[in-house]
Amino acid sequence: MTNKFRTLDDVNVKGKRVLLRVDLNVPMENGRVTDATRLERVAPTITELADKGGKVILLAHFGRPKGRDPKESLKPVAEALAKVVNRPVAFADDCIGEPAAKAVAAMKDGDILCLENTRFHKEEEKNDPAFVAELAKLGDIWVSDAFSASHRAHASTEGLGHKLPAYAGRTMQAELDALEKALGSPTKPVIAIIGGAKVSTKIDLLENLVTKVDALVIGGGMANTFLHAQGVGVGKSLCEKDLAPTALRIMEKAEAANCAIILPVDATVAYHFAANAPSHAYGLDAIPADGMILDVGPQSIVRIHAAIDDAATLVWNGPVGAFEMQPFDRGTMAAARHAAERTKAKKLISIAGGGDTVAALNQAGVSADFTYVSTAGGAFLEWMEGKPLPGVEVLRIK
């Protein structure tokens, strides 16, 4: 895969100023980082560049500031990052202009410097050429290690790739390798598990996947829309009834592409949406008119396991039930653990991504057992929809 992209194997960084785009958009509470996962992911690229004698200059955004806002400063994040990489991380209180230029000029080989939030300048999101040129003055090469921001054509995520020699960092490289294994040139048969609340947010995804995978398991609230489209009564369940024609079109497209669509055959139903609400499993022909489907039923879990057993590659986005609440997490937890067991037994390549999916795998305690778990959210989804990502395209070897 990575022979399609320039990586750190293709460049000598000694003595060079390396503008490294990273994802430091971490959760914070009272000025403290509450989850350092993203910092841990970019640490290997930062330390490799520093150890090879590069001057490592970090570019990142934080939050959605409207201009300069102390609450959205990267300074506390830089302090947390210093603990993760176990070496000093200097900080400049702007990403362009004199503060940035002075801080860069003071660097020695192997030093690490974090520049202030790129989004303090509105020109960042506009990919403004003058702003790109200001950033480019600070570096000799540009390395992108922020796959999660690569679906945005911003100055620091895409624009710099046209001004400076551009390379993928190790996190970006791992993500691109995983995605190639998932859908680019996967080991077949491939199945996808797609869940979540609404079909409307995943139409493009479903339409792309039915042409790429051998079987598509549909769960979560979105399965109700497909069941309704086939004339199944879904009671008071979450259901986008107006999207019935879309669901039928996706099913026709799947049939034409020889992709099996696997829908629930039974459901776990409750009468109100709350943790530990009394619930019961029903066949699809017997869903109570005043009931709500909150998870797949036991027979559906068996079917999902069988689909996983038949697959060599699994791509997963979205839970198959209301996994945040017991007992409606059963379907998602069972599928996650089953996929993890198959992966550990070297019988499955498993790639998962999306916020709820990551949370569900963490809840099941199996994140570490999957082949690859993407924390990229929107970029992962757009890639699965088959859309080119500007921040990835700019790294391609032409």
Short mmCIF file of C-alpha atoms in Angstrom, two decimals:
data_model
loop_
_atom_site.label_atom_id
_atom_site.label_comp_id
_atom_site.label_asym_id
_atom_site.label_seq_id
_atom_site.Cartn_x
_atom_site.Cartn_y
_atom_site.Cartn_z
CA MET A 1 0.00 0.00 0.00
CA THR A 2 2.53 2.52 1.13
CA ASN A 3 4.44 2.24 -2.14
CA LYS A 4 1.64 4.51 -3.41
CA PHE A 5 2.60 7.17 -0.85
CA ARG A 6 5.80 8.88 0.22
CA THR A 7 6.71 7.86 3.79
CA LEU A 8 9.49 8.61 6.29
CA ASP A 9 11.50 5.81 4.67
CA ASP A 10 11.95 8.12 1.67
CA VAL A 11 13.61 11.09 3.41
CA ASN A 12 16.65 12.02 5.50
CA VAL A 13 15.42 14.50 8.11
CA LYS A 14 18.74 15.26 9.86
CA GLY A 15 19.13 19.00 10.32
CA LYS A 16 15.82 19.66 8.55
CA ARG A 17 12.89 21.65 9.91
CA VAL A 18 9.99 19.18 9.80
CA LEU A 19 6.49 20.64 9.86
CA LEU A 20 4.56 17.72 11.34
CA ARG A 21 0.74 17.89 11.15
CA VAL A 22 -0.67 15.88 14.05
CA ASP A 23 -4.06 15.39 15.68
CA LEU A 24 -3.94 16.90 19.17
CA ASN A 25 -7.71 17.39 19.38
CA VAL A 26 -7.99 15.53 22.69
CA PRO A 27 -10.75 15.64 25.32
CA MET A 28 -10.01 18.17 28.09
CA GLU A 29 -11.56 18.93 31.46
CA ASN A 30 -10.50 21.80 33.72
CA GLY A 31 -7.35 22.35 31.65
CA ARG A 32 -6.28 18.68 31.83
CA VAL A 33 -6.21 16.04 29.09
CA THR A 34 -8.69 13.27 30.06
CA ASP A 35 -7.81 10.79 27.28
CA ALA A 36 -4.28 10.69 25.83
CA THR A 37 -4.99 8.07 23.11
CA ARG A 38 -4.34 10.49 20.25
CA LEU A 39 -1.13 11.75 21.86
CA GLU A 40 0.08 8.15 22.25
CA ARG A 41 -0.71 7.47 18.57
CA VAL A 42 1.45 10.32 17.25
CA ALA A 43 4.31 9.81 19.73
CA PRO A 44 6.22 7.25 17.59
CA THR A 45 6.44 9.62 14.60
CA ILE A 46 7.51 12.55 16.81
CA THR A 47 10.24 10.57 18.57
CA GLU A 48 11.48 8.94 15.35
CA LEU A 49 11.90 12.32 13.65
CA ALA A 50 13.62 13.79 16.73
CA ASP A 51 15.91 10.77 17.12
CA LYS A 52 16.94 11.08 13.46
CA GLY A 53 18.01 14.70 14.07
CA GLY A 54 15.02 16.52 12.65
CA LYS A 55 13.70 19.73 14.18
CA VAL A 56 10.13 18.64 14.90
CA ILE A 57 7.60 21.49 14.56
CA LEU A 58 4.06 20.39 15.46
CA LEU A 59 1.05 21.85 13.69
CA ALA A 60 -2.43 21.05 15.00
CA HIS A 61 -5.90 22.46 15.56
CA PHE A 62 -7.93 22.26 18.76
CA GLY A 63 -11.70 22.68 18.97
CA ARG A 64 -13.58 25.14 16.78
CA PRO A 65 -12.38 28.56 17.92
CA LYS A 66 -13.73 31.74 16.34
CA GLY A 67 -10.42 33.59 16.38
CA ARG A 68 -7.91 33.56 19.25
CA ASP A 69 -9.38 32.01 22.40
CA PRO A 70 -7.25 31.07 25.45
CA LYS A 71 -9.71 28.23 26.25
CA GLU A 72 -8.74 26.60 22.91
CA SER A 73 -4.97 26.98 23.35
CA LEU A 74 -2.73 23.99 22.64
CA LYS A 75 -0.39 24.93 25.50
CA PRO A 76 -1.81 22.44 28.07
CA VAL A 77 -1.91 19.76 25.35
CA ALA A 78 1.79 20.37 24.57
CA GLU A 79 2.55 19.92 28.29
CA ALA A 80 0.64 16.60 28.32
CA LEU A 81 2.43 15.51 25.13
CA ALA A 82 5.83 16.16 26.75
CA LYS A 83 4.94 13.53 29.39
CA VAL A 84 3.88 11.03 26.69
CA VAL A 85 7.06 11.42 24.58
CA ASN A 86 9.18 11.78 27.74
CA ARG A 87 11.13 14.79 26.48
CA PRO A 88 10.71 18.58 26.45
CA VAL A 89 8.15 20.12 24.08
CA ALA A 90 8.64 23.87 23.59
CA PHE A 91 5.63 26.07 22.80
CA ALA A 92 5.16 29.12 20.56
CA ASP A 93 2.07 31.25 21.12
CA ASP A 94 1.31 31.59 17.40
CA CYS A 95 1.70 29.30 14.38
CA ILE A 96 2.95 32.06 12.03
CA GLY A 97 4.72 35.40 12.31
CA GLU A 98 7.48 36.47 14.71
CA PRO A 99 6.63 34.22 17.73
CA ALA A 100 6.73 31.13 15.50
CA ALA A 101 9.82 32.23 13.50
CA LYS A 102 11.79 33.03 16.70
CA ALA A 103 10.90 29.70 18.34
CA VAL A 104 11.88 27.76 15.20
CA ALA A 105 15.17 29.68 14.86
CA ALA A 106 16.09 28.72 18.45
CA MET A 107 15.70 24.98 17.76
CA LYS A 108 18.55 22.48 17.73
CA ASP A 109 18.48 19.13 15.90
CA GLY A 110 16.19 16.72 17.77
CA ASP A 111 14.17 19.48 19.48
CA ILE A 112 10.37 19.43 19.55
CA LEU A 113 8.25 22.57 19.27
CA CYS A 114 4.45 22.85 19.31
CA LEU A 115 2.95 25.85 17.54
CA GLU A 116 -0.33 27.40 18.71
CA ASN A 117 -3.73 26.27 17.36
CA THR A 118 -3.78 26.72 13.56
CA ARG A 119 -7.52 27.50 13.71
CA PHE A 120 -6.86 30.74 15.60
CA HIS A 121 -6.46 31.99 12.01
CA LYS A 122 -9.59 31.77 9.85
CA GLU A 123 -7.29 31.36 6.82
CA GLU A 124 -6.44 27.81 8.02
CA GLU A 125 -9.87 26.40 7.15
CA LYS A 126 -10.01 28.45 3.94
CA ASN A 127 -6.69 26.92 2.82
CA ASP A 128 -5.62 30.50 2.06
CA PRO A 129 -2.48 30.52 -0.16
CA ALA A 130 -0.87 33.44 1.73
CA PHE A 131 -1.38 31.61 5.05
CA VAL A 132 0.01 28.37 3.55
CA ALA A 133 3.08 30.35 2.41
CA GLU A 134 3.55 31.76 5.96
CA LEU A 135 3.45 28.25 7.44
CA ALA A 136 5.75 26.88 4.71
CA LYS A 137 8.44 29.47 5.61
CA LEU A 138 8.92 27.64 8.92
CA GLY A 139 9.80 24.24 7.45
CA ASP A 140 11.88 22.36 4.90
CA ILE A 141 9.54 19.36 4.61
CA TRP A 142 5.93 18.58 5.58
CA VAL A 143 4.88 15.32 7.22
CA SER A 144 1.20 14.53 7.73
CA ASP A 145 0.32 12.22 10.59
CA ALA A 146 -3.29 13.36 11.01
CA PHE A 147 -5.48 10.98 9.01
CA SER A 148 -8.42 12.12 11.16
CA ALA A 149 -8.19 15.62 9.61
CA SER A 150 -7.33 14.45 6.08
CA HIS A 151 -10.89 14.78 4.77
CA ARG A 152 -10.52 18.55 5.18
CA ALA A 153 -8.62 20.59 2.58
CA HIS A 154 -7.17 23.05 5.11
CA ALA A 155 -3.83 24.88 4.99
CA SER A 156 -2.02 22.59 7.44
CA THR A 157 -3.73 19.33 6.32
CA GLU A 158 -3.49 19.72 2.52
CA GLY A 159 -2.17 23.12 1.37
CA LEU A 160 1.36 22.55 2.68
CA GLY A 161 1.59 19.37 0.60
CA HIS A 162 1.73 21.55 -2.52
CA LYS A 163 4.43 23.89 -1.14
CA LEU A 164 6.89 21.51 0.53
CA PRO A 165 8.11 17.93 -0.06
CA ALA A 166 5.32 15.86 1.54
CA TYR A 167 5.45 12.54 3.43
CA ALA A 168 3.12 10.32 5.47
CA GLY A 169 4.01 9.91 9.15
CA ARG A 170 3.89 6.49 10.82
CA THR A 171 0.32 6.87 12.15
CA MET A 172 -0.92 7.95 8.71
CA GLN A 173 1.02 5.08 7.14
CA ALA A 174 -0.55 2.53 9.55
CA GLU A 175 -4.02 3.90 8.82
CA LEU A 176 -3.52 3.75 5.04
CA ASP A 177 -2.15 0.20 5.30
CA ALA A 178 -5.18 -0.86 7.39
CA LEU A 179 -7.65 0.74 5.00
CA GLU A 180 -6.02 -0.95 2.03
CA LYS A 181 -6.41 -4.30 3.85
CA ALA A 182 -10.06 -3.48 4.56
CA LEU A 183 -11.38 -2.43 1.15
CA GLY A 184 -8.54 -1.51 -1.23
CA SER A 185 -7.21 -5.02 -1.89
CA PRO A 186 -8.70 -7.15 0.90
CA THR A 187 -8.48 -10.87 1.55
CA LYS A 188 -11.91 -12.17 0.54
CA PRO A 189 -14.62 -12.87 1.51
CA VAL A 190 -15.22 -9.44 3.05
CA ILE A 191 -18.13 -8.57 5.32
CA ALA A 192 -19.13 -5.21 6.70
CA ILE A 193 -21.13 -4.64 9.88
CA ILE A 194 -22.87 -1.27 9.65
CA GLY A 195 -25.00 -0.04 12.52
CA GLY A 196 -26.05 3.19 14.14
CA ALA A 197 -29.28 5.09 14.47
CA LYS A 198 -30.07 6.45 11.03
CA VAL A 199 -29.88 5.36 7.40
CA SER A 200 -29.89 9.03 6.36
CA THR A 201 -26.34 9.56 7.67
CA LYS A 202 -25.00 6.44 5.93
CA ILE A 203 -26.64 6.31 2.47
CA ASP A 204 -23.35 7.00 0.63
CA LEU A 205 -21.58 4.46 2.82
CA LEU A 206 -24.10 1.68 2.17
CA GLU A 207 -24.22 2.39 -1.57
CA ASN A 208 -20.42 2.17 -1.81
CA LEU A 209 -20.08 -0.91 0.39
CA VAL A 210 -22.59 -3.11 -1.47
CA THR A 211 -20.29 -2.89 -4.49
CA LYS A 212 -17.19 -3.78 -2.43
CA VAL A 213 -18.15 -6.47 0.11
CA ASP A 214 -19.56 -9.99 -0.09
CA ALA A 215 -22.00 -9.54 2.78
CA LEU A 216 -23.39 -6.53 4.64
CA VAL A 217 -24.79 -6.91 8.15
CA ILE A 218 -27.15 -4.03 8.95
CA GLY A 219 -28.02 -3.39 12.60
CA GLY A 220 -28.99 -0.61 14.99
CA GLY A 221 -31.87 1.77 14.39
CA MET A 222 -31.07 1.82 10.68
CA ALA A 223 -32.05 -1.87 10.37
CA ASN A 224 -35.61 -0.87 11.36
CA THR A 225 -35.88 1.30 8.24
CA PHE A 226 -34.90 -1.69 6.06
CA LEU A 227 -37.35 -3.98 7.90
CA HIS A 228 -40.16 -1.40 7.53
CA ALA A 229 -39.37 -1.13 3.80
CA GLN A 230 -40.00 -4.89 3.54
CA GLY A 231 -43.36 -4.60 5.29
CA VAL A 232 -42.26 -5.64 8.80
CA GLY A 233 -44.11 -3.81 11.60
CA VAL A 234 -41.51 -2.14 13.84
CA GLY A 235 -43.87 -0.67 16.45
CA LYS A 236 -42.61 2.54 18.04
CA SER A 237 -38.97 1.85 17.12
CA LEU A 238 -36.69 4.51 15.70
CA CYS A 239 -37.39 4.28 11.95
CA GLU A 240 -37.00 6.67 9.00
CA LYS A 241 -40.13 5.57 7.17
CA ASP A 242 -39.64 8.17 4.42
CA LEU A 243 -36.38 6.41 3.48
CA ALA A 244 -38.09 3.08 2.65
CA PRO A 245 -37.54 3.65 -1.13
CA THR A 246 -33.83 4.36 -0.43
CA ALA A 247 -33.53 1.14 1.58
CA LEU A 248 -35.15 -0.87 -1.24
CA ARG A 249 -32.83 0.78 -3.81
CA ILE A 250 -29.78 -0.19 -1.71
CA MET A 251 -31.08 -3.78 -1.48
CA GLU A 252 -31.57 -3.93 -5.27
CA LYS A 253 -28.07 -2.56 -5.81
CA ALA A 254 -26.70 -5.20 -3.40
CA GLU A 255 -28.49 -7.98 -5.26
CA ALA A 256 -27.09 -6.77 -8.58
CA ALA A 257 -23.59 -6.71 -7.06
CA ASN A 258 -24.00 -10.18 -5.52
CA CYS A 259 -23.70 -8.78 -1.99
CA ALA A 260 -25.80 -10.56 0.66
CA ILE A 261 -27.69 -8.19 2.97
CA ILE A 262 -28.06 -9.67 6.46
CA LEU A 263 -30.86 -8.06 8.48
CA PRO A 264 -32.07 -9.01 11.97
CA VAL A 265 -34.38 -12.05 12.11
CA ASP A 266 -35.54 -11.25 15.64
CA ALA A 267 -35.33 -8.31 18.02
CA THR A 268 -35.01 -7.38 21.68
CA VAL A 269 -37.97 -5.13 22.45
CA ALA A 270 -38.75 -2.86 25.42
CA TYR A 271 -41.55 -0.41 26.10
CA HIS A 272 -39.42 2.54 27.17
CA PHE A 273 -35.93 3.70 26.27
CA ALA A 274 -34.03 3.26 29.55
CA ALA A 275 -31.28 1.11 31.01
CA ASN A 276 -32.55 -2.21 32.39
CA ALA A 277 -36.06 -1.60 31.07
CA PRO A 278 -37.98 -4.90 31.04
CA SER A 279 -37.41 -6.46 27.61
CA HIS A 280 -38.28 -9.54 25.59
CA ALA A 281 -37.07 -11.15 22.35
CA TYR A 282 -39.65 -11.37 19.56
CA GLY A 283 -39.66 -12.79 16.04
CA LEU A 284 -40.12 -10.18 13.31
CA ASP A 285 -43.72 -11.25 12.73
CA ALA A 286 -44.63 -10.48 16.35
CA ILE A 287 -43.12 -7.06 17.23
CA PRO A 288 -45.67 -5.41 19.59
CA ALA A 289 -47.26 -2.26 18.15
CA ASP A 290 -46.32 -0.25 21.26
CA GLY A 291 -42.82 -1.78 21.62
CA MET A 292 -39.39 -0.42 20.66
CA ILE A 293 -36.62 -2.49 19.08
CA LEU A 294 -33.47 -1.68 21.09
CA ASP A 295 -31.17 -4.54 20.09
CA VAL A 296 -30.95 -7.55 17.81
CA GLY A 297 -32.36 -10.79 19.25
CA PRO A 298 -30.55 -14.07 20.07
CA GLN A 299 -31.14 -15.66 16.65
CA SER A 300 -29.75 -12.56 14.94
CA ILE A 301 -26.62 -12.78 17.10
CA VAL A 302 -26.13 -16.37 15.87
CA ARG A 303 -26.49 -15.15 12.26
CA ILE A 304 -23.96 -12.34 12.79
CA HIS A 305 -21.48 -14.84 14.29
CA ALA A 306 -21.96 -17.13 11.28
CA ALA A 307 -21.32 -14.20 8.91
CA ILE A 308 -18.12 -13.35 10.80
CA ASP A 309 -17.07 -17.02 10.64
CA ASP A 310 -17.50 -17.00 6.84
CA ALA A 311 -15.35 -13.88 6.39
CA ALA A 312 -11.61 -13.39 5.96
CA THR A 313 -11.91 -9.60 6.37
CA LEU A 314 -14.34 -7.59 8.53
CA VAL A 315 -14.99 -3.83 8.30
CA TRP A 316 -17.13 -2.45 11.15
CA ASN A 317 -18.79 0.91 11.63
CA GLY A 318 -21.63 1.40 14.10
CA PRO A 319 -23.20 -0.66 16.93
CA VAL A 320 -26.06 -3.10 16.24
CA GLY A 321 -28.14 -1.99 19.24
CA ALA A 322 -28.45 0.71 21.94
CA PHE A 323 -25.11 -0.48 23.36
CA GLU A 324 -24.83 2.38 25.90
CA MET A 325 -27.57 0.72 28.00
CA GLN A 326 -27.80 -2.77 29.44
CA PRO A 327 -29.21 -5.21 28.44
CA PHE A 328 -29.36 -3.65 24.94
CA ASP A 329 -25.58 -3.95 24.55
CA ARG A 330 -25.75 -7.75 24.17
CA GLY A 331 -25.72 -7.93 20.37
CA THR A 332 -22.86 -5.47 19.95
CA MET A 333 -20.77 -6.97 22.76
CA ALA A 334 -21.26 -10.54 21.47
CA ALA A 335 -20.32 -9.60 17.90
CA ALA A 336 -17.28 -7.61 19.08
CA ARG A 337 -15.99 -10.48 21.23
CA HIS A 338 -16.60 -13.04 18.51
CA ALA A 339 -14.71 -10.94 15.92
CA ALA A 340 -11.88 -10.45 18.43
CA GLU A 341 -11.61 -14.23 19.03
CA ARG A 342 -11.46 -14.92 15.28
CA THR A 343 -8.80 -12.21 14.89
CA LYS A 344 -6.69 -13.62 17.73
CA ALA A 345 -6.97 -17.06 16.11
CA LYS A 346 -5.52 -15.50 12.91
CA LYS A 347 -8.70 -16.34 11.00
CA LEU A 348 -9.88 -12.75 10.46
CA ILE A 349 -8.53 -9.32 9.55
CA SER A 350 -10.72 -6.89 11.52
CA ILE A 351 -10.81 -3.14 10.86
CA ALA A 352 -13.16 -0.90 12.86
CA GLY A 353 -13.71 2.84 13.12
CA GLY A 354 -16.08 5.63 14.14
CA GLY A 355 -16.69 7.12 17.60
CA ASP A 356 -19.49 4.81 18.77
CA THR A 357 -17.71 1.76 17.36
CA VAL A 358 -14.50 2.56 19.24
CA ALA A 359 -16.52 3.15 22.43
CA ALA A 360 -18.32 -0.19 21.96
CA LEU A 361 -15.07 -2.12 21.39
CA ASN A 362 -13.56 -0.48 24.49
CA GLN A 363 -16.68 -1.43 26.47
CA ALA A 364 -16.32 -5.04 25.28
CA GLY A 365 -12.63 -4.92 26.23
CA VAL A 366 -11.48 -6.06 22.78
CA SER A 367 -10.01 -2.97 21.05
CA ALA A 368 -6.48 -4.33 21.38
CA ASP A 369 -7.52 -7.63 19.76
CA PHE A 370 -8.77 -6.10 16.49
CA THR A 371 -6.30 -5.84 13.61
CA TYR A 372 -6.80 -2.06 13.47
CA VAL A 373 -9.11 0.40 15.20
CA SER A 374 -9.32 3.84 13.58
CA THR A 375 -10.00 6.81 15.85
CA ALA A 376 -10.51 9.05 12.82
CA GLY A 377 -14.30 9.41 12.81
CA GLY A 378 -15.35 11.58 9.85
CA ALA A 379 -12.30 10.78 7.71
CA PHE A 380 -12.78 7.02 8.24
CA LEU A 381 -16.43 7.32 7.21
CA GLU A 382 -15.68 9.41 4.08
CA TRP A 383 -12.98 6.95 3.07
CA MET A 384 -15.47 4.07 3.48
CA GLU A 385 -17.92 6.03 1.33
CA GLY A 386 -15.33 5.88 -1.45
CA LYS A 387 -14.59 9.62 -1.41
CA PRO A 388 -11.04 10.86 -2.10
CA LEU A 389 -9.54 12.56 0.97
CA PRO A 390 -7.61 15.75 0.08
CA GLY A 391 -5.00 15.25 2.82
CA VAL A 392 -4.28 11.72 1.56
CA GLU A 393 -4.33 12.49 -2.16
CA VAL A 394 -1.60 15.13 -1.73
CA LEU A 395 0.75 12.40 -0.37
CA ARG A 396 0.36 10.11 -3.39
CA ILE A 397 3.43 9.42 -5.51
CA LYS A 398 2.54 11.03 -8.83
#
